[in-house]
XYZ file of C-alpha atoms in Angstrom:
400
model
C 15.477 32.210 -34.265
C 17.464 29.284 -35.658
C 19.216 26.526 -33.789
C 22.808 25.607 -34.593
C 21.677 22.721 -36.794
C 19.784 25.110 -39.034
C 16.182 24.175 -38.107
C 13.847 27.085 -37.396
C 12.366 27.382 -33.913
C 9.908 29.637 -32.165
C 11.371 32.684 -30.477
C 10.450 32.125 -26.803
C 12.917 34.519 -25.208
C 15.982 36.712 -25.609
C 19.138 35.848 -23.720
C 22.872 36.028 -23.489
C 25.277 34.454 -20.997
C 24.718 37.047 -18.306
C 21.204 38.399 -18.930
C 17.977 36.586 -19.738
C 14.398 37.737 -20.307
C 12.607 34.554 -19.306
C 9.519 33.417 -21.264
C 9.890 29.647 -21.042
C 12.396 26.881 -20.345
C 15.652 26.850 -22.272
C 16.011 23.587 -24.149
C 19.067 21.575 -25.194
C 19.438 18.054 -26.596
C 22.632 16.013 -26.225
C 23.623 12.348 -26.674
C 23.616 10.644 -23.257
C 26.730 8.458 -23.676
C 28.809 11.289 -25.106
C 27.806 13.562 -22.241
C 28.529 10.891 -19.622
C 31.941 9.889 -20.999
C 33.148 13.499 -21.223
C 31.844 14.323 -17.749
C 33.636 11.279 -16.308
C 36.928 12.650 -17.599
C 36.337 16.210 -16.407
C 35.194 14.928 -13.000
C 38.731 13.668 -12.242
C 39.745 17.239 -11.437
C 37.168 17.565 -8.664
C 38.218 16.889 -5.072
C 35.173 15.765 -3.107
C 36.851 16.692 0.201
C 36.952 20.320 -0.911
C 35.095 22.518 1.586
C 33.918 24.962 -1.116
C 30.575 23.644 -2.479
C 30.876 25.297 -5.902
C 34.099 23.374 -6.546
C 32.099 20.131 -6.398
C 30.113 21.271 -9.430
C 30.458 21.264 -13.197
C 30.038 24.611 -14.905
C 27.737 24.109 -17.914
C 28.063 26.866 -20.482
C 25.845 26.648 -23.556
C 27.163 28.788 -26.383
C 26.255 28.641 -30.087
C 25.302 24.966 -30.188
C 28.221 23.785 -28.031
C 28.166 22.714 -24.382
C 31.371 23.720 -22.630
C 31.877 21.832 -19.348
C 34.396 23.082 -16.765
C 35.639 21.663 -13.461
C 38.389 22.961 -11.187
C 40.131 22.445 -7.850
C 41.603 25.985 -8.067
C 45.025 24.629 -9.089
C 43.973 22.572 -12.111
C 41.057 23.370 -14.418
C 39.747 21.069 -17.145
C 37.314 22.020 -19.881
C 35.740 20.008 -22.669
C 33.429 20.817 -25.558
C 30.393 18.690 -26.422
C 28.383 19.264 -29.614
C 24.654 19.606 -29.047
C 22.003 17.948 -31.184
C 19.762 20.950 -30.585
C 20.152 24.281 -28.797
C 17.858 27.298 -28.635
C 19.794 29.727 -26.428
C 23.018 30.662 -24.663
C 23.285 30.441 -20.880
C 25.343 29.003 -18.025
C 24.806 27.305 -14.657
C 26.696 25.114 -12.171
C 25.372 21.595 -11.515
C 26.422 19.156 -8.727
C 28.884 16.748 -10.360
C 28.363 13.592 -8.289
C 24.566 13.703 -8.435
C 24.564 14.222 -12.181
C 27.045 11.413 -12.861
C 25.215 8.972 -10.583
C 22.069 9.468 -12.630
C 23.641 9.532 -16.096
C 25.512 6.252 -15.590
C 22.155 4.431 -15.345
C 20.785 5.832 -18.606
C 21.486 3.858 -21.831
C 22.472 5.655 -25.027
C 19.709 7.964 -26.225
C 19.055 11.672 -26.767
C 18.723 13.622 -23.514
C 16.709 16.828 -23.326
C 17.934 19.372 -20.789
C 15.423 22.089 -19.879
C 16.702 24.961 -17.762
C 14.528 27.411 -15.828
C 16.650 30.550 -15.239
C 14.157 31.858 -12.668
C 14.245 28.860 -10.303
C 17.707 27.665 -11.496
C 16.310 24.135 -11.864
C 17.133 21.753 -14.700
C 14.866 18.967 -15.885
C 16.680 16.157 -17.710
C 14.225 14.207 -19.832
C 14.889 10.746 -21.288
C 12.750 8.048 -22.923
C 11.282 6.522 -19.775
C 11.246 9.468 -17.406
C 12.974 12.574 -16.141
C 14.751 13.974 -13.093
C 15.191 17.466 -11.669
C 18.290 19.016 -10.148
C 18.854 22.341 -8.450
C 21.730 24.335 -9.954
C 23.697 27.438 -9.032
C 24.237 30.595 -11.035
C 27.086 30.234 -13.485
C 28.714 33.522 -12.524
C 29.589 32.246 -9.006
C 31.876 29.618 -10.519
C 35.599 30.584 -10.457
C 36.512 32.456 -13.614
C 39.290 31.100 -15.793
C 42.084 33.556 -16.523
C 42.339 34.739 -20.115
C 45.916 34.985 -21.370
C 46.706 37.878 -23.656
C 50.501 37.781 -23.453
C 52.608 35.463 -25.550
C 54.077 32.430 -23.861
C 56.222 29.529 -24.985
C 54.267 27.233 -27.316
C 55.127 23.797 -28.690
C 53.191 21.063 -30.487
C 53.828 17.391 -29.682
C 52.306 14.187 -31.020
C 49.786 12.845 -28.504
C 51.026 9.234 -28.622
C 54.624 10.269 -27.867
C 53.572 12.552 -25.008
C 51.343 9.846 -23.530
C 54.168 7.296 -23.657
C 56.605 9.725 -22.083
C 54.254 10.568 -19.212
C 53.399 6.914 -18.608
C 57.062 5.929 -18.493
C 58.284 8.843 -16.390
C 55.536 8.992 -13.758
C 56.653 5.647 -12.268
C 59.915 7.282 -11.208
C 58.345 10.368 -9.627
C 58.499 10.707 -5.850
C 55.410 10.152 -3.701
C 56.964 12.022 -0.781
C 54.836 15.129 -0.214
C 57.744 16.831 1.571
C 59.641 16.857 -1.756
C 56.900 18.432 -3.845
C 59.052 19.298 -6.841
C 60.213 15.678 -7.141
C 56.615 14.454 -7.323
C 56.084 16.177 -10.667
C 57.392 15.729 -14.195
C 60.251 17.958 -15.330
C 59.677 19.074 -18.940
C 62.957 20.169 -20.520
C 62.525 21.782 -23.954
C 65.344 22.509 -26.410
C 65.153 23.471 -30.101
C 65.654 19.802 -31.064
C 63.651 17.833 -28.503
C 61.436 17.632 -25.437
C 62.653 15.559 -22.461
C 60.154 14.336 -19.874
C 62.048 13.501 -16.674
C 61.107 12.115 -13.266
C 63.143 10.837 -10.329
C 62.662 9.923 -6.680
C 66.379 9.670 -5.937
C 66.423 5.874 -6.365
C 65.283 5.620 -9.982
C 65.140 8.058 -12.885
C 63.421 8.070 -16.262
C 64.339 10.453 -19.082
C 62.042 10.077 -22.084
C 63.237 12.262 -24.940
C 60.855 13.161 -27.784
C 62.737 14.301 -30.865
C 60.688 17.048 -32.511
C 60.782 20.608 -33.820
C 59.958 22.961 -30.943
C 60.127 26.109 -33.104
C 63.484 27.064 -31.571
C 62.054 27.023 -28.045
C 64.288 26.711 -24.988
C 62.534 26.504 -21.613
C 61.736 24.099 -18.801
C 59.120 23.672 -16.077
C 57.749 21.157 -13.570
C 54.250 19.806 -14.206
C 52.564 18.575 -10.980
C 51.573 14.911 -10.701
C 47.796 15.450 -10.782
C 47.570 17.333 -14.104
C 50.258 15.057 -15.579
C 48.277 11.924 -14.687
C 45.053 13.507 -15.891
C 46.568 14.622 -19.191
C 47.993 11.181 -19.824
C 44.555 9.579 -19.372
C 43.062 12.063 -21.843
C 45.614 11.575 -24.625
C 46.312 7.868 -24.058
C 44.472 6.753 -27.201
C 44.561 9.959 -29.212
C 46.400 10.150 -32.526
C 46.488 13.922 -33.016
C 48.661 16.691 -31.597
C 48.868 18.319 -28.182
C 49.508 22.062 -27.940
C 51.365 23.112 -24.805
C 51.736 26.742 -23.729
C 53.534 28.109 -20.666
C 53.330 31.641 -19.300
C 55.416 33.955 -17.144
C 52.974 33.730 -14.215
C 53.903 30.062 -13.688
C 50.927 28.447 -15.375
C 50.397 26.212 -18.383
C 47.558 25.724 -20.856
C 47.435 22.367 -22.641
C 45.051 21.668 -25.522
C 44.157 18.145 -26.625
C 40.848 18.287 -28.472
C 38.165 18.325 -27.183
C 39.846 19.123 -23.842
C 41.733 22.160 -22.539
C 43.599 21.978 -19.236
C 44.976 24.943 -17.295
C 47.217 24.342 -14.283
C 49.713 25.936 -11.962
C 53.285 24.754 -12.363
C 55.620 23.890 -9.486
C 58.006 26.769 -8.896
C 60.859 25.022 -7.069
C 64.089 24.387 -8.961
C 64.415 20.842 -10.292
C 67.791 19.094 -9.723
C 70.164 18.821 -12.676
C 69.224 15.363 -13.924
C 71.914 15.315 -16.623
C 74.655 15.218 -13.974
C 73.429 11.931 -12.494
C 73.236 9.975 -15.775
C 76.540 8.039 -16.039
C 78.457 8.229 -19.314
C 81.005 5.434 -18.830
C 79.026 2.289 -17.989
C 80.997 -0.139 -20.158
C 79.742 -3.500 -18.828
C 76.834 -4.256 -21.128
C 74.230 -7.048 -20.860
C 71.469 -7.716 -23.404
C 68.631 -9.885 -22.059
C 65.251 -11.050 -23.331
C 62.796 -8.759 -21.529
C 60.039 -11.334 -20.991
C 62.500 -13.848 -19.502
C 64.012 -11.220 -17.208
C 60.589 -10.042 -16.029
C 59.543 -13.599 -15.230
C 62.731 -14.337 -13.290
C 62.540 -11.120 -11.289
C 58.923 -11.799 -10.310
C 59.697 -15.339 -9.196
C 62.801 -14.667 -7.129
C 61.160 -11.654 -5.484
C 58.820 -14.064 -3.684
C 61.737 -15.167 -1.499
C 63.278 -11.733 -1.011
C 63.493 -9.661 2.148
C 60.298 -7.597 1.929
C 61.976 -4.618 3.573
C 64.535 -4.214 0.774
C 63.310 -6.382 -2.149
C 67.014 -6.937 -2.821
C 67.991 -9.053 -5.829
C 71.668 -9.864 -6.336
C 72.744 -10.066 -9.990
C 75.942 -11.846 -10.986
C 76.983 -11.147 -14.588
C 79.375 -13.468 -16.412
C 80.027 -14.131 -20.104
C 76.862 -15.654 -21.586
C 74.718 -15.666 -18.421
C 73.341 -13.756 -15.451
C 72.371 -15.264 -12.094
C 69.592 -13.751 -9.959
C 69.555 -14.569 -6.236
C 67.420 -13.468 -3.289
C 67.217 -14.514 0.332
C 65.214 -13.776 3.439
C 67.276 -14.814 6.457
C 64.430 -14.247 8.931
C 62.223 -16.837 7.204
C 64.998 -19.118 5.909
C 63.942 -18.457 2.307
C 66.057 -18.100 -0.806
C 65.715 -18.339 -4.578
C 68.105 -18.487 -7.517
C 67.650 -18.429 -11.295
C 70.038 -18.336 -14.243
C 69.316 -16.583 -17.517
C 71.100 -16.625 -20.849
C 72.288 -13.164 -21.862
C 74.827 -11.447 -24.067
C 77.368 -9.867 -21.749
C 80.409 -7.784 -22.585
C 82.528 -6.713 -19.631
C 84.240 -7.904 -16.491
C 82.460 -10.347 -14.105
C 80.232 -8.185 -11.914
C 78.002 -8.665 -8.869
C 75.475 -5.891 -8.164
C 72.246 -5.506 -6.169
C 68.994 -3.787 -7.190
C 65.566 -3.367 -5.639
C 63.441 -5.879 -7.519
C 60.178 -3.935 -7.253
C 61.795 -0.805 -8.711
C 63.343 -2.873 -11.483
C 59.936 -4.357 -12.356
C 58.425 -0.866 -12.638
C 61.073 0.162 -15.145
C 61.059 -3.060 -17.173
C 57.274 -2.962 -17.544
C 57.563 0.381 -19.333
C 60.085 -0.779 -21.937
C 58.495 -1.567 -25.304
C 61.254 -3.577 -27.033
C 61.627 -7.374 -26.856
C 65.162 -7.131 -25.410
C 66.502 -4.906 -22.662
C 70.031 -3.530 -22.334
C 71.691 -3.057 -18.931
C 74.745 -0.797 -18.862
C 76.732 -1.159 -15.627
C 79.899 0.255 -14.099
C 80.590 -1.131 -10.622
C 78.440 -2.264 -7.635
C 78.280 1.227 -6.135
C 77.236 3.211 -9.214
C 73.919 3.628 -11.006
C 72.942 1.199 -13.721
C 71.304 2.249 -16.995
C 68.338 0.344 -18.432
C 67.521 0.866 -22.108
C 65.288 -0.687 -24.753
C 67.280 -2.600 -27.370
C 65.393 -0.672 -30.063
C 64.186 2.874 -29.562
C 60.746 3.815 -30.865
C 60.974 6.174 -33.843
C 61.274 9.771 -32.713
C 62.126 8.883 -29.113
C 65.154 8.142 -26.938
C 64.504 6.541 -23.531
C 67.001 6.220 -20.680
C 66.166 4.679 -17.308
C 68.480 4.756 -14.302
C 68.406 2.610 -11.170
C 70.595 3.124 -8.098
C 72.118 -0.087 -6.688
C 71.796 -1.499 -3.193
C 75.029 -2.357 -1.421
C 75.451 -6.083 -0.824
C 77.741 -7.968 1.533
C 80.577 -9.858 -0.111
């Protein structure tokens, strides 16, 4: 028998994934830091409060020199592939995730030898200064992942654009569990672009990625958990992400070396296009860093229940003012800005405004306003190539 790296080895036993004639421990060698970093990512799927013990485990599947690790909470499943330094067989078992991670985090980078006894279902993990044993479960008791044979919608998106879109949009998603559909990200796909949208009714982000979707037209709602998890996976990747959706209401997302499968939210998402104003003709252009600093400072004196900041726009300047009547506090700052429009006084929640401003990449920010009762648009002064970002913030009514 030969290992996957081509070196000859003694033939101790015959095995496949489901059937083994045992004549000695199965042996695998993997780099400790690579194993630990990949397991840390996959572990984010696991819910420790889950009452089903097997769902607190990783499924280890050794196949042709590759270790495939799987974790699931029954709604979201994450897999990753880890190349092995050495492998002499194919098998699978489920190992307690927390115990394994607690041990691996204390081991510096080095080759780890994993020996598996299919009779006792014990693994022995051997490193330079010692070893530890763990009891595992049979691999076939782990929930099986559905295999999709039908064709679904498939698109390919650059990882950096998808990561940016998720990071920008998620701040506007609702945290109200009674409005489940609003807690996710709405993915709206047309033949020309992919829009990632989120809104909690007070703020909205629409991050459009201009790309060829192979003439695809579809939409779906990705739940918050897989969206957050996917963003953490692709945050620093430079390649492509392949996204497939299927008629049963599920999605499969590939971002090497990870594959995520999740259930989509089935409720109808509100028509976000109808709430984006088209005639906000009072336009202010402000240095983003200066605006961020002013908002943070005046918020200190605001009413904590509303975080209300009153903005007064006039030619060449904007005045920010807050007050907290109960504590006799107030603050006021003036900023230079380019402003085209009629003098306007409008109120916004300062904490919501900070969330949106912090996710704008350009040095200047553009505010497009209509009147004190209608939503304001917040845009970067320069759009990143291949993207078009629109942010919306509902105003707070202020006394004259």
